[in-house]
Short mmCIF file of C-alpha atoms in Angstrom, two decimals:
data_model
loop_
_atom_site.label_atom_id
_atom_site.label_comp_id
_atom_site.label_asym_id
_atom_site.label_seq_id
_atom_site.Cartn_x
_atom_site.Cartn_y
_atom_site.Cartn_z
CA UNK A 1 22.33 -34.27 -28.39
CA UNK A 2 19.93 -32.61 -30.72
CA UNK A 3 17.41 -34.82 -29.14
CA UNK A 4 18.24 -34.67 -25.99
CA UNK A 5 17.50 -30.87 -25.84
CA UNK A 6 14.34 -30.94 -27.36
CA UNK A 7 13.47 -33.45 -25.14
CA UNK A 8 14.64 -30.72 -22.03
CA UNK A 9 12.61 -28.14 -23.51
CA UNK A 10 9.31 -30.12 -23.60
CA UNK A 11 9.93 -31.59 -20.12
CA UNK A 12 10.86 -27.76 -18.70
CA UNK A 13 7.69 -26.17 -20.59
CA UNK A 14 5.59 -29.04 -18.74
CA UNK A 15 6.76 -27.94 -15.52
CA UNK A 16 6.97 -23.91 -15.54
CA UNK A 17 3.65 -22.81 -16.10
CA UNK A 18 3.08 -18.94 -17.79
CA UNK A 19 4.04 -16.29 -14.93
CA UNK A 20 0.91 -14.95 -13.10
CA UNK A 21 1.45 -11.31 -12.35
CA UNK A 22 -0.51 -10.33 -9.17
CA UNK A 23 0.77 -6.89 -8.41
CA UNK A 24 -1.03 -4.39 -9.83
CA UNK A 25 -1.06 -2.18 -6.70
CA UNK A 26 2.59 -1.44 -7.35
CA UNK A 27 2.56 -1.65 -11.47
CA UNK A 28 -0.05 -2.17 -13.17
CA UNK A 29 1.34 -3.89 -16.69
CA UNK A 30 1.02 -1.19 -18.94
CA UNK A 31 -2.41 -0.84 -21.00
CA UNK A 32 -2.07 -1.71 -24.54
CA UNK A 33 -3.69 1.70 -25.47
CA UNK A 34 -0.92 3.32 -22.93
CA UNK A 35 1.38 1.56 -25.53
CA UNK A 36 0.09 2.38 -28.94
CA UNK A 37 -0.09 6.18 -27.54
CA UNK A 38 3.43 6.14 -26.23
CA UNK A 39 5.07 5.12 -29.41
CA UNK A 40 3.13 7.53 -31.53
CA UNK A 41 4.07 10.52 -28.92
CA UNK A 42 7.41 9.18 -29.29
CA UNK A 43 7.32 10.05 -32.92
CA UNK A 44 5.55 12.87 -32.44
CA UNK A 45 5.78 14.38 -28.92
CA UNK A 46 9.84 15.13 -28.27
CA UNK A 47 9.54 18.12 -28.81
CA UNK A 48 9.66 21.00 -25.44
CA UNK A 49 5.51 22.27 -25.40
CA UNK A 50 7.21 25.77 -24.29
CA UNK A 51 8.96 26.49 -27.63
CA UNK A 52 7.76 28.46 -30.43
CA UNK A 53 8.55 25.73 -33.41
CA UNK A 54 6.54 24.01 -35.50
CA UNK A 55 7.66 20.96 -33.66
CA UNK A 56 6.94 22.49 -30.04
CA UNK A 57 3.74 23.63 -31.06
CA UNK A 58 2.53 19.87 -31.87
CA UNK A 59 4.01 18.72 -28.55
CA UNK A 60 2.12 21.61 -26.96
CA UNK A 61 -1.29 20.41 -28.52
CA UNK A 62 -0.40 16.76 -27.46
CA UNK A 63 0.26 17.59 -23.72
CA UNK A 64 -3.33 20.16 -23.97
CA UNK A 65 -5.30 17.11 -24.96
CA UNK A 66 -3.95 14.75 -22.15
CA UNK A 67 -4.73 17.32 -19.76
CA UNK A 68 -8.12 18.28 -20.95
CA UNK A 69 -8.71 14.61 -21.05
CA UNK A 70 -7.50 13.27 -17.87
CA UNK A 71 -9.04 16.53 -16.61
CA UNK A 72 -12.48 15.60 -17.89
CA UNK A 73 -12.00 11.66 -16.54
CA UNK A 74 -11.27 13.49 -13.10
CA UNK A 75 -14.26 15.70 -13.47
CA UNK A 76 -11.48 18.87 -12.76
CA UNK A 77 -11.00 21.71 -14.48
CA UNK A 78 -8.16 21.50 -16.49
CA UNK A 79 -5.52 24.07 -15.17
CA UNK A 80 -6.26 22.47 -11.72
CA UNK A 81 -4.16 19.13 -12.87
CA UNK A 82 -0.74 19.17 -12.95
CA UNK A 83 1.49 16.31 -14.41
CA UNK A 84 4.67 15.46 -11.95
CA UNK A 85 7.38 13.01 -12.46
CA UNK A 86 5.56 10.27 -10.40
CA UNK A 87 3.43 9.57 -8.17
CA UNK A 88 5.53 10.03 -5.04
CA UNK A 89 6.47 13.98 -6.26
CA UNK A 90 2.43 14.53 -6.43
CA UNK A 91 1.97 13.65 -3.11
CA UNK A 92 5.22 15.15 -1.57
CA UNK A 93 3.94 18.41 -3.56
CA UNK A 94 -0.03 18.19 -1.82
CA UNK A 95 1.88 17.81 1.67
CA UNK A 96 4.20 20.39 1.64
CA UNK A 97 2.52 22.76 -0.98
CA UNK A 98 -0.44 22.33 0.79
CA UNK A 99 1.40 23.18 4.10
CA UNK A 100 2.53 26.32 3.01
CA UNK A 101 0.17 27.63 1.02
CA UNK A 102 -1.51 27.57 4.49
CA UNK A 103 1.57 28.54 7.03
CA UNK A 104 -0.66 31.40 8.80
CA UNK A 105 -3.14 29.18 9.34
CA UNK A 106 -0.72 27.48 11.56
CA UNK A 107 1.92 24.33 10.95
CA UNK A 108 -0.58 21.26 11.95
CA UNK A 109 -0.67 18.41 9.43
CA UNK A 110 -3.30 16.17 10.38
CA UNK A 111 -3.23 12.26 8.92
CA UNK A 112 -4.47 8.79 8.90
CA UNK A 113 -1.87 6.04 10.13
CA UNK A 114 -2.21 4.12 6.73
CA UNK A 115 -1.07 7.41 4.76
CA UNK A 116 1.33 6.19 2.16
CA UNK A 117 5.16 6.14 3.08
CA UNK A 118 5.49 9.49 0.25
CA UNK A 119 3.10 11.34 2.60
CA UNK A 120 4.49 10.50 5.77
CA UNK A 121 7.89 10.91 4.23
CA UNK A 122 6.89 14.46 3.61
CA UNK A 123 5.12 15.05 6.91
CA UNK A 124 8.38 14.00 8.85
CA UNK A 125 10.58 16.88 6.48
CA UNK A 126 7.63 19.27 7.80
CA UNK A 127 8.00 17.99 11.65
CA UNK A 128 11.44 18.35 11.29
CA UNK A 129 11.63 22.12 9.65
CA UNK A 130 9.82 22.83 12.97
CA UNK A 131 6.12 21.81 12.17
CA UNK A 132 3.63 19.49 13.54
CA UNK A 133 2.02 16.19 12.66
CA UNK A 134 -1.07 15.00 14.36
CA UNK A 135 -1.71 11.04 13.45
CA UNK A 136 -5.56 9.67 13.15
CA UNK A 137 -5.36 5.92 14.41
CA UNK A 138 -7.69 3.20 12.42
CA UNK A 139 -9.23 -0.18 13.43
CA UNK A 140 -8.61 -3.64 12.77
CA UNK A 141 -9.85 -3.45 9.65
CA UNK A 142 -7.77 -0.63 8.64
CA UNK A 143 -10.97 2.16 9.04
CA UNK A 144 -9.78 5.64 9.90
CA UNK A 145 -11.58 6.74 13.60
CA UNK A 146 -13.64 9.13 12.27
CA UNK A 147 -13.98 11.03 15.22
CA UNK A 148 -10.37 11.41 15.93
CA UNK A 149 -10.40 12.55 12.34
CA UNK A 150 -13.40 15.18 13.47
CA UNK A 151 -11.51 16.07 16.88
CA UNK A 152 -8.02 16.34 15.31
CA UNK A 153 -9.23 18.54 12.31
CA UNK A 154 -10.90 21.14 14.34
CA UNK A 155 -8.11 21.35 16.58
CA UNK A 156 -6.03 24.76 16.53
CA UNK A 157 -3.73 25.66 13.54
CA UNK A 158 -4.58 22.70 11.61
CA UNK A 159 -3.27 23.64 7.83
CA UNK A 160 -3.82 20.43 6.26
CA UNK A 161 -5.51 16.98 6.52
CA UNK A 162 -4.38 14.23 4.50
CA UNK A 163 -6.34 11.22 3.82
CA UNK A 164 -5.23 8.08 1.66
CA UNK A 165 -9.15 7.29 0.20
CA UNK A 166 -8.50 3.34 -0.03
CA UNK A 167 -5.56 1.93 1.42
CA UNK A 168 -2.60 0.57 -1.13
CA UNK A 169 -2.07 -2.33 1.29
CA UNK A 170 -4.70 -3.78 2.63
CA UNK A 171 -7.53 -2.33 0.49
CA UNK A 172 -10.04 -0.62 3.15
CA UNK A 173 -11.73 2.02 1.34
CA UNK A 174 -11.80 5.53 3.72
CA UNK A 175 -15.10 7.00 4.68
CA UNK A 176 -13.70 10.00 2.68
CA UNK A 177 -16.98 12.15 2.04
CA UNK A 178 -17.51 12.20 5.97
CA UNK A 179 -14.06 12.88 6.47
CA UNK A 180 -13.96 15.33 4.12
CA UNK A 181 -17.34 17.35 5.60
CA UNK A 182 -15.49 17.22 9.09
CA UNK A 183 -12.77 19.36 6.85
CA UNK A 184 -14.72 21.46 5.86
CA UNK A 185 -17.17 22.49 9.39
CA UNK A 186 -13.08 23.10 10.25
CA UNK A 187 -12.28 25.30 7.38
CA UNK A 188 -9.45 22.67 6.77
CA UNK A 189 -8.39 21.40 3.28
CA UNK A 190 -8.12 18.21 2.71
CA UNK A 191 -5.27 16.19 0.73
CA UNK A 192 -6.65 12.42 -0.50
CA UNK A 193 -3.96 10.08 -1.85
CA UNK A 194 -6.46 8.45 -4.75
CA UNK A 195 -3.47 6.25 -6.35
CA UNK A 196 -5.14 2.93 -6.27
CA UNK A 197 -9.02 4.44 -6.81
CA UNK A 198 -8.14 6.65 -10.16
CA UNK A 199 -9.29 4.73 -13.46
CA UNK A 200 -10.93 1.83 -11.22
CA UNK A 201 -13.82 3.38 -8.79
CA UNK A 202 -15.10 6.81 -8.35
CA UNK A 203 -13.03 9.06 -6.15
CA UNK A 204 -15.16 10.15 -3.36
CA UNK A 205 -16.25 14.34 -3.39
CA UNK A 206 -14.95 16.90 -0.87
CA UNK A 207 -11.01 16.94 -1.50
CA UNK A 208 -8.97 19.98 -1.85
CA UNK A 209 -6.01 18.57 -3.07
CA UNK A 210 -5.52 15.03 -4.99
CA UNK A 211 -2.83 12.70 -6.25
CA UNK A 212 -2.78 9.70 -8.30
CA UNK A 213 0.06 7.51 -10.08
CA UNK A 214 -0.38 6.53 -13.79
CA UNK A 215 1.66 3.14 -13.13
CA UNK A 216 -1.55 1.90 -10.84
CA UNK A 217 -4.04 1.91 -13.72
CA UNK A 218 -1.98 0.44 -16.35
CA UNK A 219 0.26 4.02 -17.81
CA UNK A 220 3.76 3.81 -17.95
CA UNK A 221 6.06 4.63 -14.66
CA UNK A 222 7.05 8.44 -14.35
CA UNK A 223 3.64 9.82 -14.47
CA UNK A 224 1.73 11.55 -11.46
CA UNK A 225 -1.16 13.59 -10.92
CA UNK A 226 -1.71 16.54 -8.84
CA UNK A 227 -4.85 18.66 -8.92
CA UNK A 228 -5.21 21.49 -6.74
CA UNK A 229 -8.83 22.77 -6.83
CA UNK A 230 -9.84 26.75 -7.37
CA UNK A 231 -9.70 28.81 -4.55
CA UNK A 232 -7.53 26.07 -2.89
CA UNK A 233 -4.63 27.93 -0.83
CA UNK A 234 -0.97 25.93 -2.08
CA UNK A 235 2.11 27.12 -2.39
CA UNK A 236 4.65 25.26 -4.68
CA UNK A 237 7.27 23.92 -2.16
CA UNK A 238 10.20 23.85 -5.09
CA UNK A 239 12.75 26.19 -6.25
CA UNK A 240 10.31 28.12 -8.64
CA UNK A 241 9.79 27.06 -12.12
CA UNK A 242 7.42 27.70 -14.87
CA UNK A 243 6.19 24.27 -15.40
CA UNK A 244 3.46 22.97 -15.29
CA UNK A 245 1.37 26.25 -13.69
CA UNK A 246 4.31 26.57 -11.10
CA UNK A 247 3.15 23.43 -9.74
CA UNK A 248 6.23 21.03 -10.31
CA UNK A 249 9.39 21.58 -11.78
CA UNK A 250 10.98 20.45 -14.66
CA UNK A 251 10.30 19.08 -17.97
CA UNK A 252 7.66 16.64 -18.47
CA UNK A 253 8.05 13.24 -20.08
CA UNK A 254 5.25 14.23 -22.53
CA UNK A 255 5.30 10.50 -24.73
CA UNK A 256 4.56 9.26 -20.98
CA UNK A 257 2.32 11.68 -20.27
CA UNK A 258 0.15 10.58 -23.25
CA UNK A 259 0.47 7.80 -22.78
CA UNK A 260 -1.10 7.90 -19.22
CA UNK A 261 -3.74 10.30 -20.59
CA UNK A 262 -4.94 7.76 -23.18
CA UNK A 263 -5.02 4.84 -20.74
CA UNK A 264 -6.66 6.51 -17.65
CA UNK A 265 -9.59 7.47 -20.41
CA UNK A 266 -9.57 3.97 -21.76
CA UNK A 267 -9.27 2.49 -17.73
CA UNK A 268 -11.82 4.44 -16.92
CA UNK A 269 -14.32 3.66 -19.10
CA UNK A 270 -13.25 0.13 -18.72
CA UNK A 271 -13.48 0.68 -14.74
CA UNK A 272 -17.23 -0.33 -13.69
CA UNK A 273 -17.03 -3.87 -15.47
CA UNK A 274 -13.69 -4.39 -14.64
CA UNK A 275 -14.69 -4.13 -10.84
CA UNK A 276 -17.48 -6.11 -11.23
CA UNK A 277 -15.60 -8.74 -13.04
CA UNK A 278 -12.35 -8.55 -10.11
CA UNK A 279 -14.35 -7.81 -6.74
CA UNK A 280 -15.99 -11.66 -7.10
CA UNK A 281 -12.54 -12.73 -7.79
CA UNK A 282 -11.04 -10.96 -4.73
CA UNK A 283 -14.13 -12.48 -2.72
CA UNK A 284 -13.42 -15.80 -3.61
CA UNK A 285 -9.25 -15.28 -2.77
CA UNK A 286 -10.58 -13.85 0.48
CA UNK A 287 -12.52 -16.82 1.27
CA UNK A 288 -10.70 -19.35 -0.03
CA UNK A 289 -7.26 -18.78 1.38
CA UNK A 290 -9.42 -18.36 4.87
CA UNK A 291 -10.58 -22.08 4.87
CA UNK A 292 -7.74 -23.33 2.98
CA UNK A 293 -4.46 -22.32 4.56
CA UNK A 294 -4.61 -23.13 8.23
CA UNK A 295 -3.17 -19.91 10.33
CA UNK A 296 -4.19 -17.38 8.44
CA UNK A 297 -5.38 -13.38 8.83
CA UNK A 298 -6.99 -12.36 5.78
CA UNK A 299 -6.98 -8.30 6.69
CA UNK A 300 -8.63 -5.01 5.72
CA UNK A 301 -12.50 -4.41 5.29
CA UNK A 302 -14.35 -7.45 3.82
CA UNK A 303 -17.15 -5.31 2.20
CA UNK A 304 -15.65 -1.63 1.91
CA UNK A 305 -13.11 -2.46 0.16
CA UNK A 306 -11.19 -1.92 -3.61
CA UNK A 307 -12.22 -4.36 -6.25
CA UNK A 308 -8.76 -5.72 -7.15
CA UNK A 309 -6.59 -6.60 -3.54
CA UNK A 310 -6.36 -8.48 -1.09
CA UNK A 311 -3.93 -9.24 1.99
CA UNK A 312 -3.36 -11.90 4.31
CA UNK A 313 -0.90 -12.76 6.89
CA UNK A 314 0.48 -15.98 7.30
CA UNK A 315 0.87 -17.19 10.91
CA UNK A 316 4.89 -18.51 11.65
CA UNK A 317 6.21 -17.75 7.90
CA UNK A 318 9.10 -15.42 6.48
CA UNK A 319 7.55 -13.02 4.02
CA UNK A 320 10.56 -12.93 1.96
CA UNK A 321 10.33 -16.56 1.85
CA UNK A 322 7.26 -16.54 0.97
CA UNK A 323 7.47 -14.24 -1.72
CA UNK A 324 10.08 -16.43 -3.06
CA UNK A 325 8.59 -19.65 -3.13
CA UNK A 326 5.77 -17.59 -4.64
CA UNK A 327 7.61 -16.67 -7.12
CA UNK A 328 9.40 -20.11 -8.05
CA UNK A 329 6.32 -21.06 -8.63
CA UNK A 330 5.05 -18.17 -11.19
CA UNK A 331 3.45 -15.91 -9.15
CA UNK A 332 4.47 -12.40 -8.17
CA UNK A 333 2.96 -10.57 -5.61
CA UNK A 334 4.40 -8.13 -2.73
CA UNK A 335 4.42 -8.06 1.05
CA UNK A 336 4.33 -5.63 3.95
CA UNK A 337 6.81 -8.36 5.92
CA UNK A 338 9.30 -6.49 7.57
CA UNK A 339 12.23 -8.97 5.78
CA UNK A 340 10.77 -7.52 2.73
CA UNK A 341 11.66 -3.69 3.40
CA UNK A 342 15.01 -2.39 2.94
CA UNK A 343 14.09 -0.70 6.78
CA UNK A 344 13.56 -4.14 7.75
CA UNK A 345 10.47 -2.77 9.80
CA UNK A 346 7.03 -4.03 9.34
CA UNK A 347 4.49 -2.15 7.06
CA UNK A 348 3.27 0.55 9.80
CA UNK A 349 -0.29 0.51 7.84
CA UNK A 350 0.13 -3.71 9.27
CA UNK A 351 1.32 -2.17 12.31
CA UNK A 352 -1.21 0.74 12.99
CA UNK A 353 -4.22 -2.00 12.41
CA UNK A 354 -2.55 -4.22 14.81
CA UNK A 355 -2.41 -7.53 12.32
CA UNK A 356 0.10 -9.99 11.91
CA UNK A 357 3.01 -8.55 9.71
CA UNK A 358 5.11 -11.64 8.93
CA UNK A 359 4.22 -14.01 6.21
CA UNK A 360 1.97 -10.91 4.37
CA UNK A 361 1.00 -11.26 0.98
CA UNK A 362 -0.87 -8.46 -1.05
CA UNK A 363 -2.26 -9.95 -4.07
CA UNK A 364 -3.74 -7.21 -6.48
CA UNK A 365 -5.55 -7.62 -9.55
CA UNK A 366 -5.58 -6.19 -13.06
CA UNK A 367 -6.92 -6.03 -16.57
CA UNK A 368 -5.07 -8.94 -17.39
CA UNK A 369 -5.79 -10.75 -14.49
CA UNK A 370 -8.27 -14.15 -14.76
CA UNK A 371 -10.16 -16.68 -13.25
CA UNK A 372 -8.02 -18.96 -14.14
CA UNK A 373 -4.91 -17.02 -12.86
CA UNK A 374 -6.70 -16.78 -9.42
CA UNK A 375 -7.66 -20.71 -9.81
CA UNK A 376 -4.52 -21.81 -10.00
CA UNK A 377 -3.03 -19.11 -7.34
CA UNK A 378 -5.61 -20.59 -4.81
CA UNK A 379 -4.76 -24.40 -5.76
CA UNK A 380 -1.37 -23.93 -5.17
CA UNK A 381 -1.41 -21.74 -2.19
CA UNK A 382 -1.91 -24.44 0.56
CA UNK A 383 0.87 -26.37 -0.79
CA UNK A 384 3.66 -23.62 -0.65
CA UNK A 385 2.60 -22.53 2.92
CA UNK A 386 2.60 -26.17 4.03
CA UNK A 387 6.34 -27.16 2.44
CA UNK A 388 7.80 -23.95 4.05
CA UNK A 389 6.10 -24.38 7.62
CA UNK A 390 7.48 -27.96 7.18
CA UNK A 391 10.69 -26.84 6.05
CA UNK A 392 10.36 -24.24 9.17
CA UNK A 393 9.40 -27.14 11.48
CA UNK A 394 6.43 -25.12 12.54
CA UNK A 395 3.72 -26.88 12.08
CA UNK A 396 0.85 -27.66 14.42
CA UNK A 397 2.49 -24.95 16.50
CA UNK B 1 -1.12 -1.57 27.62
CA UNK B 2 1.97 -0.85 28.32
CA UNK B 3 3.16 -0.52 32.23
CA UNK B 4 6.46 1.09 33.74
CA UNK B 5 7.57 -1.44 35.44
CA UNK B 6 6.34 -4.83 34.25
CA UNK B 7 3.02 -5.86 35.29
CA UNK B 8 3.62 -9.12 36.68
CA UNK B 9 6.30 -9.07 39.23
CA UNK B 10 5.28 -11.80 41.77
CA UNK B 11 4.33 -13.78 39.05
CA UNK B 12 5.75 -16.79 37.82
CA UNK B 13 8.39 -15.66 35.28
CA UNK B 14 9.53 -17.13 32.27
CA UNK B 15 11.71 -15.72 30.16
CA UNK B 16 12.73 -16.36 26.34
CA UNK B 17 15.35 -14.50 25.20
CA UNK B 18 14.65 -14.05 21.44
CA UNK B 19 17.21 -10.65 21.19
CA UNK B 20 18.60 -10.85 17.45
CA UNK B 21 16.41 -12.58 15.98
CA UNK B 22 14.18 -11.64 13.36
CA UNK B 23 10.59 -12.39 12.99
CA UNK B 24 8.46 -14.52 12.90
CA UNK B 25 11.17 -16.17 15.13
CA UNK B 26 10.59 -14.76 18.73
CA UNK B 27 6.47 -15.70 17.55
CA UNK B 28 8.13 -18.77 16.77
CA UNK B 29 9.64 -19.58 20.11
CA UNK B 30 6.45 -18.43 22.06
CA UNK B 31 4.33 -20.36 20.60
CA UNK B 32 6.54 -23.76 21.51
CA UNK B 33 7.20 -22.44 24.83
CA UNK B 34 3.71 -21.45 26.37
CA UNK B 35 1.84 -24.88 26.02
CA UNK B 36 4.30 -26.27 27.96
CA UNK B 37 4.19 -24.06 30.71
CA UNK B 38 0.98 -24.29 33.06
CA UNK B 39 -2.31 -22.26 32.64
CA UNK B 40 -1.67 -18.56 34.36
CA UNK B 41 2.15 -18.89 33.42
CA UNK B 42 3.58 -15.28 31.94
CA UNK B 43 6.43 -15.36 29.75
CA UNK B 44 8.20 -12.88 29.14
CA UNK B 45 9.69 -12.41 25.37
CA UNK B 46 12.58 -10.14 24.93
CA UNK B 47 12.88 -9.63 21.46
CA UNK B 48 14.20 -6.25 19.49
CA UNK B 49 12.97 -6.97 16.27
CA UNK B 50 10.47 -4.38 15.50
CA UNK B 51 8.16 -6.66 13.97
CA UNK B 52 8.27 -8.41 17.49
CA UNK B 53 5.70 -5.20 18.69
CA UNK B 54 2.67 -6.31 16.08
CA UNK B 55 3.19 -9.82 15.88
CA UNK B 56 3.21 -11.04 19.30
CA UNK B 57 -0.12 -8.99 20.54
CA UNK B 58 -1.45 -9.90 17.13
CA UNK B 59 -0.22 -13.85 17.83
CA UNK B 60 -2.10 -13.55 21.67
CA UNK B 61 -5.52 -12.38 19.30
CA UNK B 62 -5.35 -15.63 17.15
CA UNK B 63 -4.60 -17.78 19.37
CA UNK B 64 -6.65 -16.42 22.49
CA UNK B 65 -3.75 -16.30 25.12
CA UNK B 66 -3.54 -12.53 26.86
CA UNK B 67 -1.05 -10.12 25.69
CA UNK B 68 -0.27 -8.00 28.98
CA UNK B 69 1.90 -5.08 27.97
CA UNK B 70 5.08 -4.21 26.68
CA UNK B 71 8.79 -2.85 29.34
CA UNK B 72 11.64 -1.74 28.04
CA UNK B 73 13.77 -4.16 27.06
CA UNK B 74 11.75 -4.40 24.55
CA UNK B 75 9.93 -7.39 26.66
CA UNK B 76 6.55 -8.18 25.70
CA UNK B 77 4.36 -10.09 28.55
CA UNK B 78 1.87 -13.16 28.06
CA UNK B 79 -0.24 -15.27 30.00
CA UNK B 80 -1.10 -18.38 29.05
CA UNK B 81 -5.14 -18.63 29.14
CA UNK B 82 -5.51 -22.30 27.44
#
């Protein structure tokens, strides 16, 4: 028996390789320095920053120093960064606090059609309270029309423009700094969603208002950013509160907070090599999956672009199925398939390039991501599309 | 794209009706259908999946056949080109 069992757990060890994480776009795993700094601000950070203890007083000098750092990684002053409970709060707070810190300007929000689902989210709660929403189409390749942008901005009580500055699905990096220059012949501030650029390129200049969320450079979950810049005209859209300059409620998660401070400083000084090191690697997925897998779309700009993801579209497959089989085999990556959402609608970023949404794949790379990883992702690819268009009866369709 | 009525009346008419099913089935079922059908032939897909809207213009693109436009129904129009 003894025997037997040993002899299972050789065989199954043979035939499950390690688990290749390739979504970084939606997690990043957490940095080991985002670690290290969380326990020690567990110890040491529990304390509420707003009390007059010796206690609160230490948590107060821990949450200073991750703001004057993260401020100084930002190039922001540091009472124009806020902390918020995630990403999706920063961005819901640059919408609507940017909205009506602006109301007589007018009730315009103006908007790319890749905006992520937290800003759209918050532009349909301002549509429906009575405002407006103007959309900016893109291309093919997922690149805003810049003179839509130009048109739609100058148009009459316009409060707000919001601009993702690289797209979280399909990678296209924004002309931002021309975007942001049409803003400002307009008089308009702009909002840019800089999730998946913070800690990995430089943000582009000319932004107003910007968010970021510490899970997409490798800090825990429950961390986002929100800098308003001086002389910027926002309104907190909460109940008040005394948090945080006003600008979100609630008490922060200050061990997380650390712990995001101490890994966006370490990501970022990490960040040039480590796109240098991942943009050949995304290349090479780009390329090879185009020649390999018959029936392909590989999507999004081929040469403005983020360093670390990639999407394609695989021609007669289930993305959910996909995904699966994907991640039988070890490999976990996520899809903007409609069988994938809980709407069971198609990723409208998919939908406003006018690509093939079923059988998507985003793969997105990280710190821990390697060659080898991406080797064996690529060698295995062609087989699992193969065995489920078989298993599909679809091919040669 | 997209016309009132249906842009191809007094053409030849094919139907597939691919209502409640999810894609990339009603992709699926054009792309058996239309190379058996002559060059110039229009189906006509009626499918309700929103997904149905992207993929079958995008599926036209890739394979070179012409997307025509989209009626209520939803029923998306294509000609076979090749």
């Amino acid at each position: 028996m003894g025997d037997l069992v040993r002899t299972e757990t050789i065989a199954w060890a043979d035939v499950i390789p390690s688990p290749v994480y390739l979504d970084a776009a939606t997690a990043a795993p957490l940095h080991p320095v985002a670690r290290q700094a969380l326990l020690a601000a567990l110890e040491d950070g529990w304390a509420d920053p707003d009390r007059l203890y010796t206690q609160a007083r230490r948590a107060r000098q821990l949450l200073d120093a991750a703001r004057e750092a993260t401020a100084e990684t930002l190039a922001v002053r540091p009472d124009e960064l806020s902390f918020t409970a995630s990403g999706t709060t920063a961005a819901h707070g640059a919408v609507l606090g940017g909205l009506a810190g602006r109301r007589r300007s007018g009730g315009v929000l103006v908007h790319s059609a890749i905006e992520h689902s937290a800003v759209l989210h918050a532009a349909e709660q301002h549509v429906a309270r009575g405002g407006t929403a103007v959309e900016v189409p893109v291309d093919r390749l997922g690149r805003l029309d810049l003179d839509g942008w130009s048109a739609a901005v100058a148009g009459p009580g316009v409060a707000l423009a919001a601009l993702i500055a690289a797209s979280h699905e399909v990678g296209t990096v924004q002309p931002v700094e021309a975007a942001a220059a049409a803003c400002t012949d307009a008089g308009v501030p702009l909002y840019v969603d800089a999730a998946q650029m913070v800690g990995r390129v430089p943000v582009p200049a000319g932004w107003s208002v910007l968010t970021a969320s510490a899970r997409k450079w490798g800090g825990p979950p429950g961390v986002g950013l929100l800098v308003v810049r001086k002389g910027t005209r926002w309104e907190s859209p909460w109940p008040a509160d005394e948090h945080e300059s006003g600008r979100t409620p609630g008490t922060l998660n200050l061990p997380a907070v650390v712990a995001a401070a101490a890994s966006l400083r370490a990501a970022a000084a990490d960040a040039a090599a480590e796109a240098a090191r991942l943009s050949p690697l995304v290349d090479r997925i780009r390329a090879r999956v185009a020649a390999d897998v018959p029936d392909v779309e590989v999507v999004g700009d081929p040469e403005h672009r983020l360093p670390h993801l990639v999407t394609f579209s695989c021609l007669y497959l289930d993305g959910e199925a996909l995904l699966h089989a994907l991640d039988r085999r070890g490999f976990a990556v996520s899809s903007g398939s409609s069988c994938t959402s809980s709407t069971l609608r198609p990723s409208h970023v998919l939908e406003a390039m006018g690509v093939l949404s079923h059988g998507n794949v985003r793969v997105s790379l990280h710190a821990g991501s390697t060659e080898a990883d991406v080797a064996r992702f690529l060698a295995e690819l062609p087989g699992i599309v193969a065995d489920l268009r078989a298993q599909a009866g679809v091919v040669g369709l | 794209m997209t016309t009132p009525d249906g842009p191809v009346a007094d053409e030849h008419h094919e139907i597939l009706d691919c209502l409640g099913q999810r894609c990339p089935l009603p992709v699926i079922a054009l792309a058996r259908r239309l190379p058996e059908l002559p060059v110039g032939t229009v189906v006509r897909v009626l499918a309700d999946d929103p997904a149905a809207a992207v993929d079958i213009p995008a599926w036209c693109r890739l394979r070179g056949q012409e997307f025509l436009g989209t009626s209520p129904g939803p029923a998306y129009d294509v000609r076979r080109l090749s």
